[in-house]
Amino acid sequence: VHNTYLILWLNNGIVGLIAFAFGLVTAFVKASKNSYLAFPVLFAALFQANFEPWLAASLNPYTIVFFFLIPLLLIGDFNRIPLSASHEEDNKVKRIHE
């Protein structure tokens, strides 16, 4: 089967499919509070899950990277820098080099 949703449904039943989808969406909703990239990554993964079964595989490197990406998005300290703070830091760097 080349559809992640059908694989999960056949292996775990409809309850397993709903539990997996609910957990995945819940994790990305929490991550969206810290990162602007959470929903684009979620929508890309859910769209690609219709055509490729990598999300249901356990030893696939794409799956491992995807599931390691979720905690990084949940932490989110590295990607939200206030715009005014970034400009102030750029100005400090320019003053130092002058």
PDB file of C-alpha atoms in Angstrom:
ATOM      1  CA  VAL A   1       0.000   0.000   0.000  1.00  0.00           C
ATOM      2  CA  HIS A   2       1.399   3.413  -0.921  1.00  0.00           C
ATOM      3  CA  ASN A   3      -0.679   5.327   1.571  1.00  0.00           C
ATOM      4  CA  THR A   4       0.331   5.834   5.198  1.00  0.00           C
ATOM      5  CA  TYR A   5      -3.246   6.180   6.376  1.00  0.00           C
ATOM      6  CA  LEU A   6      -4.260   2.836   4.866  1.00  0.00           C
ATOM      7  CA  ILE A   7      -1.194   1.154   6.366  1.00  0.00           C
ATOM      8  CA  LEU A   8      -2.009   2.477   9.841  1.00  0.00           C
ATOM      9  CA  TRP A   9      -5.662   1.541   9.407  1.00  0.00           C
ATOM     10  CA  LEU A  10      -4.830  -2.010   8.310  1.00  0.00           C
ATOM     11  CA  ASN A  11      -2.189  -2.541  11.021  1.00  0.00           C
ATOM     12  CA  ASN A  12      -3.822  -0.802  13.994  1.00  0.00           C
ATOM     13  CA  GLY A  13      -7.479  -0.419  13.125  1.00  0.00           C
ATOM     14  CA  ILE A  14      -9.486   2.758  12.968  1.00  0.00           C
ATOM     15  CA  VAL A  15      -8.828   3.492  16.653  1.00  0.00           C
ATOM     16  CA  GLY A  16      -5.067   3.333  16.060  1.00  0.00           C
ATOM     17  CA  LEU A  17      -5.336   5.592  13.021  1.00  0.00           C
ATOM     18  CA  ILE A  18      -7.384   8.159  14.938  1.00  0.00           C
ATOM     19  CA  ALA A  19      -5.030   8.014  17.934  1.00  0.00           C
ATOM     20  CA  PHE A  20      -1.967   8.495  15.702  1.00  0.00           C
ATOM     21  CA  ALA A  21      -3.545  11.403  13.821  1.00  0.00           C
ATOM     22  CA  PHE A  22      -4.781  13.050  17.030  1.00  0.00           C
ATOM     23  CA  GLY A  23      -1.360  12.762  18.698  1.00  0.00           C
ATOM     24  CA  LEU A  24       0.450  14.084  15.641  1.00  0.00           C
ATOM     25  CA  VAL A  25      -1.864  17.054  15.192  1.00  0.00           C
ATOM     26  CA  THR A  26      -1.799  17.834  18.933  1.00  0.00           C
ATOM     27  CA  ALA A  27       1.993  17.862  18.976  1.00  0.00           C
ATOM     28  CA  PHE A  28       2.123  20.255  16.040  1.00  0.00           C
ATOM     29  CA  VAL A  29      -0.540  22.543  17.527  1.00  0.00           C
ATOM     30  CA  LYS A  30       1.619  22.831  20.652  1.00  0.00           C
ATOM     31  CA  ALA A  31       4.687  23.398  18.493  1.00  0.00           C
ATOM     32  CA  SER A  32       2.930  26.149  16.548  1.00  0.00           C
ATOM     33  CA  LYS A  33       3.025  28.309  19.678  1.00  0.00           C
ATOM     34  CA  ASN A  34       6.832  28.308  19.484  1.00  0.00           C
ATOM     35  CA  SER A  35       7.562  28.067  15.779  1.00  0.00           C
ATOM     36  CA  TYR A  36       6.117  29.455  12.579  1.00  0.00           C
ATOM     37  CA  LEU A  37       7.311  26.342  10.742  1.00  0.00           C
ATOM     38  CA  ALA A  38       5.095  23.868  12.607  1.00  0.00           C
ATOM     39  CA  PHE A  39       1.999  23.963  10.404  1.00  0.00           C
ATOM     40  CA  PRO A  40       3.860  24.004   7.070  1.00  0.00           C
ATOM     41  CA  VAL A  41       5.819  20.921   8.173  1.00  0.00           C
ATOM     42  CA  LEU A  42       2.619  19.210   9.359  1.00  0.00           C
ATOM     43  CA  PHE A  43       0.709  19.945   6.154  1.00  0.00           C
ATOM     44  CA  ALA A  44       3.633  18.790   4.017  1.00  0.00           C
ATOM     45  CA  ALA A  45       3.903  15.528   5.957  1.00  0.00           C
ATOM     46  CA  LEU A  46       0.154  14.875   5.887  1.00  0.00           C
ATOM     47  CA  PHE A  47      -0.009  15.597   2.151  1.00  0.00           C
ATOM     48  CA  GLN A  48       2.946  13.362   1.375  1.00  0.00           C
ATOM     49  CA  ALA A  49       1.490  10.589   3.535  1.00  0.00           C
ATOM     50  CA  ASN A  50      -1.164  10.091   0.840  1.00  0.00           C
ATOM     51  CA  PHE A  51       1.465   9.056  -1.691  1.00  0.00           C
ATOM     52  CA  GLU A  52       4.452   7.675   0.215  1.00  0.00           C
ATOM     53  CA  PRO A  53       4.464   5.214   3.138  1.00  0.00           C
ATOM     54  CA  TRP A  54       7.568   6.599   4.895  1.00  0.00           C
ATOM     55  CA  LEU A  55       5.587   7.954   7.856  1.00  0.00           C
ATOM     56  CA  ALA A  56       4.458   4.449   8.853  1.00  0.00           C
ATOM     57  CA  ALA A  57       7.919   2.872   8.574  1.00  0.00           C
ATOM     58  CA  SER A  58      10.046   2.560  11.676  1.00  0.00           C
ATOM     59  CA  LEU A  59      13.581   2.154  10.300  1.00  0.00           C
ATOM     60  CA  ASN A  60      13.308   4.728   7.562  1.00  0.00           C
ATOM     61  CA  PRO A  61      15.664   7.721   7.916  1.00  0.00           C
ATOM     62  CA  TYR A  62      12.922  10.139   6.825  1.00  0.00           C
ATOM     63  CA  THR A  63      10.659   8.962   9.647  1.00  0.00           C
ATOM     64  CA  ILE A  64      13.425   9.328  12.217  1.00  0.00           C
ATOM     65  CA  VAL A  65      14.228  12.863  11.064  1.00  0.00           C
ATOM     66  CA  PHE A  66      10.535  13.782  11.065  1.00  0.00           C
ATOM     67  CA  PHE A  67       9.985  12.553  14.605  1.00  0.00           C
ATOM     68  CA  PHE A  68      13.170  14.283  15.810  1.00  0.00           C
ATOM     69  CA  LEU A  69      11.905  17.486  14.217  1.00  0.00           C
ATOM     70  CA  ILE A  70       8.830  17.565  16.473  1.00  0.00           C
ATOM     71  CA  PRO A  71      10.752  18.162  19.751  1.00  0.00           C
ATOM     72  CA  LEU A  72      12.905  20.761  18.010  1.00  0.00           C
ATOM     73  CA  LEU A  73       9.782  22.617  16.976  1.00  0.00           C
ATOM     74  CA  LEU A  74       8.346  22.214  20.480  1.00  0.00           C
ATOM     75  CA  ILE A  75      11.439  23.831  22.016  1.00  0.00           C
ATOM     76  CA  GLY A  76      11.412  26.572  19.415  1.00  0.00           C
ATOM     77  CA  ASP A  77      13.851  28.944  21.159  1.00  0.00           C
ATOM     78  CA  PHE A  78      16.157  29.023  18.175  1.00  0.00           C
ATOM     79  CA  ASN A  79      13.856  30.419  15.508  1.00  0.00           C
ATOM     80  CA  ARG A  80      11.804  33.267  17.019  1.00  0.00           C
ATOM     81  CA  ILE A  81      13.996  36.316  17.344  1.00  0.00           C
ATOM     82  CA  PRO A  82      12.089  39.585  17.720  1.00  0.00           C
ATOM     83  CA  LEU A  83      12.607  41.797  14.715  1.00  0.00           C
ATOM     84  CA  SER A  84      13.691  44.809  16.755  1.00  0.00           C
ATOM     85  CA  ALA A  85      16.231  42.723  18.687  1.00  0.00           C
ATOM     86  CA  SER A  86      17.789  41.375  15.509  1.00  0.00           C
ATOM     87  CA  HIS A  87      18.174  44.908  14.107  1.00  0.00           C
ATOM     88  CA  GLU A  88      19.741  46.125  17.352  1.00  0.00           C
ATOM     89  CA  GLU A  89      22.262  43.287  17.263  1.00  0.00           C
ATOM     90  CA  ASP A  90      23.106  44.065  13.625  1.00  0.00           C
ATOM     91  CA  ASN A  91      23.665  47.716  14.519  1.00  0.00           C
ATOM     92  CA  LYS A  92      25.929  46.733  17.446  1.00  0.00           C
ATOM     93  CA  VAL A  93      27.996  44.522  15.136  1.00  0.00           C
ATOM     94  CA  LYS A  94      28.296  47.334  12.595  1.00  0.00           C
ATOM     95  CA  ARG A  95      29.420  49.775  15.305  1.00  0.00           C
ATOM     96  CA  ILE A  96      32.035  47.345  16.577  1.00  0.00           C
ATOM     97  CA  HIS A  97      33.501  46.832  13.103  1.00  0.00           C
ATOM     98  CA  GLU A  98      33.622  50.561  12.314  1.00  0.00           C
TER      99      GLU A  98
END
